[in-house]
Amino acid sequence: MVLLGGILSLSIAADVLAARTALPRVSLLVLLGVLIAVVQQLWLPRPAALLDELARPLIELALVMVAFLLGSELTLARLRRTGWLITVISLAVVLCSVVVVGAGLWLLGVPLVVAIALAAISVATDPAAVRDTVRGSNDTRLAARVLLGIVAIDDGWGILVFGLAMALLGWLLAGDGNLALWRALWELGGALLLGGLIGFPAAWLTGRLAPGEPTQVEAVALILLLAGCSAWLGVSPLLAAMTAGTLIANFSPHHTRSFRAIEHIEWPFLVFFFVLSGMIIDLRQLDDALGLALAYVLLRLFGRWLGGWLGIRLASPARRARLPPHIGLALTPQAGMAIGMALLAAEQFPEYGARLLPVVVCSTIVFELLGPLLVKKVLR
């Protein structure tokens, strides 16, 4: 309890430092976790198991909250507004990122599990970093509107791609092909089913509760049910939570109440999530991970650029002339979703966890620092 209180107290200092500098607070929180890991793993005579029992549930709750809130963005009205251009560019960036990162790492001799996992993780984007940079520039041109539309749906693609990748790897690595195939289908189909079983009743209930404490209780209950049932049934918690959030957003007349209730309590869990993500890195494996992290960063940058360029080539000549060809580089920031995917992949394939986590944590810090600069460059 003392350590949890200390983490929250230090996060306030990180907020102040982020407000006074150009450093993203996500990167500062992850670095805080790395500093705790240095003390824990290198300075103590015997590595201490700090927060081991609390780390997993705190991380899972934070991830489910993020995915649930992401579902609120995927309304039919919003998808209609995004239009054909945004959908095409978004899909082109997703496909190119997956192919370039996955194939590139595999050709460099990276194990198939790590290559596919990082390829799926490469799809995730930090929408807050992109939105804040675009709005801070007061840019209302077509390129800015397209970027805001893409980041609104980008992590939805990311969760789908990651779920497919984990199911595919589970099938490829299992000895019994038929049984593994059914497990893979269950991981995805079961998540959609669970999201529907929780989402539809919640959509009905949300419109019948008075604002305030009852709505907050319902929102917390949803998060706990989604996290617990996903673990119990062995399905993707991200896909289940996103499905439930999407259903509530589309079928409840007062859906914003539940999402606002989650937003009010989300940040302390995200603080624990980012700090714990830095804490669980095995620093003894860090040297081996730096080369892989560099390759991942370069391949992802190229994949984002290529996807944006191809997507724009499919646009009409009039719109093509108004869009920068390197628009994909503005979609490089990564944060919680990428780290969360790495944690889930490490949990599913623990023999590769020590290699995956340092790569994603290091690259996330790089992308959080580099991303806003690239957004400004694209919009210049």
mmCIF file of N, CA and C in Angstrom, residues 70 123-135 147-156 330-338:
data_model
loop_
_atom_site.group_PDB
_atom_site.id
_atom_site.type_symbol
_atom_site.label_atom_id
_atom_site.label_comp_id
_atom_site.label_asym_id
_atom_site.label_seq_id
_atom_site.Cartn_x
_atom_site.Cartn_y
_atom_site.Cartn_z
ATOM 1 N N LEU A 70 -12.391 2.834 -25.860
ATOM 2 C CA LEU A 70 -12.167 2.851 -27.306
ATOM 3 C C LEU A 70 -13.436 2.464 -28.053
ATOM 4 N N VAL A 123 0.544 -1.845 -35.101
ATOM 5 C CA VAL A 123 -0.678 -1.190 -35.594
ATOM 6 C C VAL A 123 -1.196 -0.155 -34.600
ATOM 7 N N ALA A 124 -0.975 -0.392 -33.306
ATOM 8 C CA ALA A 124 -1.537 0.485 -32.273
ATOM 9 C C ALA A 124 -0.978 1.898 -32.374
ATOM 10 N N THR A 125 -1.841 2.877 -32.120
ATOM 11 C CA THR A 125 -1.469 4.294 -32.143
ATOM 12 C C THR A 125 -1.961 4.954 -30.858
ATOM 13 N N ASP A 126 -1.257 5.983 -30.428
ATOM 14 C CA ASP A 126 -1.719 6.767 -29.284
ATOM 15 C C ASP A 126 -2.574 7.925 -29.806
ATOM 16 N N PRO A 127 -3.902 7.794 -29.791
ATOM 17 C CA PRO A 127 -4.745 8.850 -30.374
ATOM 18 C C PRO A 127 -4.639 10.173 -29.631
ATOM 19 N N ALA A 128 -4.398 10.111 -28.309
ATOM 20 C CA ALA A 128 -4.338 11.354 -27.530
ATOM 21 C C ALA A 128 -3.175 12.230 -27.982
ATOM 22 N N ALA A 129 -2.019 11.616 -28.242
ATOM 23 C CA ALA A 129 -0.848 12.395 -28.668
ATOM 24 C C ALA A 129 -1.101 13.072 -30.010
ATOM 25 N N VAL A 130 -1.733 12.342 -30.936
ATOM 26 C CA VAL A 130 -2.020 12.921 -32.254
ATOM 27 C C VAL A 130 -3.063 14.026 -32.133
ATOM 28 N N ARG A 131 -4.147 13.750 -31.388
ATOM 29 C CA ARG A 131 -5.220 14.747 -31.240
ATOM 30 C C ARG A 131 -4.704 16.032 -30.593
ATOM 31 N N ASP A 132 -3.911 15.880 -29.516
ATOM 32 C CA ASP A 132 -3.414 17.063 -28.812
ATOM 33 C C ASP A 132 -2.522 17.912 -29.712
ATOM 34 N N THR A 133 -1.683 17.250 -30.513
ATOM 35 C CA THR A 133 -0.778 17.992 -31.399
ATOM 36 C C THR A 133 -1.551 18.700 -32.505
ATOM 37 N N VAL A 134 -2.531 18.005 -33.096
ATOM 38 C CA VAL A 134 -3.319 18.613 -34.174
ATOM 39 C C VAL A 134 -4.124 19.798 -33.648
ATOM 40 N N ARG A 135 -4.785 19.612 -32.517
ATOM 41 C CA ARG A 135 -5.607 20.697 -31.970
ATOM 42 C C ARG A 135 -4.748 21.861 -31.483
ATOM 43 N N LEU A 147 -6.295 13.019 -40.329
ATOM 44 C CA LEU A 147 -5.547 12.439 -39.208
ATOM 45 C C LEU A 147 -6.456 12.178 -38.012
ATOM 46 N N LEU A 148 -7.290 13.139 -37.667
ATOM 47 C CA LEU A 148 -8.201 12.965 -36.533
ATOM 48 C C LEU A 148 -9.181 11.826 -36.791
ATOM 49 N N GLY A 149 -9.621 11.675 -38.019
ATOM 50 C CA GLY A 149 -10.517 10.568 -38.348
ATOM 51 C C GLY A 149 -9.833 9.220 -38.255
ATOM 52 N N ILE A 150 -8.574 9.155 -38.695
ATOM 53 C CA ILE A 150 -7.845 7.880 -38.663
ATOM 54 C C ILE A 150 -7.598 7.429 -37.232
ATOM 55 N N VAL A 151 -7.128 8.335 -36.362
ATOM 56 C CA VAL A 151 -6.803 7.917 -34.996
ATOM 57 C C VAL A 151 -8.054 7.537 -34.216
ATOM 58 N N ALA A 152 -9.228 7.999 -34.664
ATOM 59 C CA ALA A 152 -10.470 7.628 -33.986
ATOM 60 C C ALA A 152 -10.794 6.151 -34.164
ATOM 61 N N ILE A 153 -10.319 5.537 -35.257
ATOM 62 C CA ILE A 153 -10.647 4.129 -35.515
ATOM 63 C C ILE A 153 -9.412 3.230 -35.544
ATOM 64 N N ASP A 154 -8.217 3.823 -35.435
ATOM 65 C CA ASP A 154 -6.985 3.063 -35.648
ATOM 66 C C ASP A 154 -6.791 1.956 -34.621
ATOM 67 N N ASP A 155 -7.017 2.257 -33.338
ATOM 68 C CA ASP A 155 -6.815 1.236 -32.312
ATOM 69 C C ASP A 155 -7.860 0.134 -32.393
ATOM 70 N N GLY A 156 -9.014 0.433 -33.000
ATOM 71 C CA GLY A 156 -9.987 -0.635 -33.254
ATOM 72 C C GLY A 156 -9.415 -1.679 -34.187
ATOM 73 N N ALA A 330 2.696 10.635 -39.310
ATOM 74 C CA ALA A 330 1.990 11.294 -38.211
ATOM 75 C C ALA A 330 1.259 10.298 -37.325
ATOM 76 N N LEU A 331 1.242 9.025 -37.719
ATOM 77 C CA LEU A 331 0.547 7.985 -36.947
ATOM 78 C C LEU A 331 1.528 7.112 -36.177
ATOM 79 N N THR A 332 2.674 7.676 -35.796
ATOM 80 C CA THR A 332 3.697 6.883 -35.102
ATOM 81 C C THR A 332 3.573 6.842 -33.581
ATOM 82 N N PRO A 333 2.957 7.828 -32.894
ATOM 83 C CA PRO A 333 2.931 7.753 -31.426
ATOM 84 C C PRO A 333 2.296 6.455 -30.925
ATOM 85 N N GLN A 334 2.899 5.878 -29.895
ATOM 86 C CA GLN A 334 2.346 4.686 -29.248
ATOM 87 C C GLN A 334 2.372 4.897 -27.742
ATOM 88 N N ALA A 335 1.432 4.265 -27.042
ATOM 89 C CA ALA A 335 1.400 4.404 -25.588
ATOM 90 C C ALA A 335 0.826 3.137 -24.957
ATOM 91 N N GLY A 336 -0.268 3.305 -24.213
ATOM 92 C CA GLY A 336 -0.782 2.221 -23.387
ATOM 93 C C GLY A 336 -1.206 0.985 -24.139
ATOM 94 N N MET A 337 -1.866 1.158 -25.288
ATOM 95 C CA MET A 337 -2.362 -0.003 -26.009
ATOM 96 C C MET A 337 -1.216 -0.894 -26.481
ATOM 97 N N ALA A 338 -0.131 -0.298 -26.970
ATOM 98 C CA ALA A 338 1.010 -1.085 -27.435
ATOM 99 C C ALA A 338 1.646 -1.856 -26.284
#
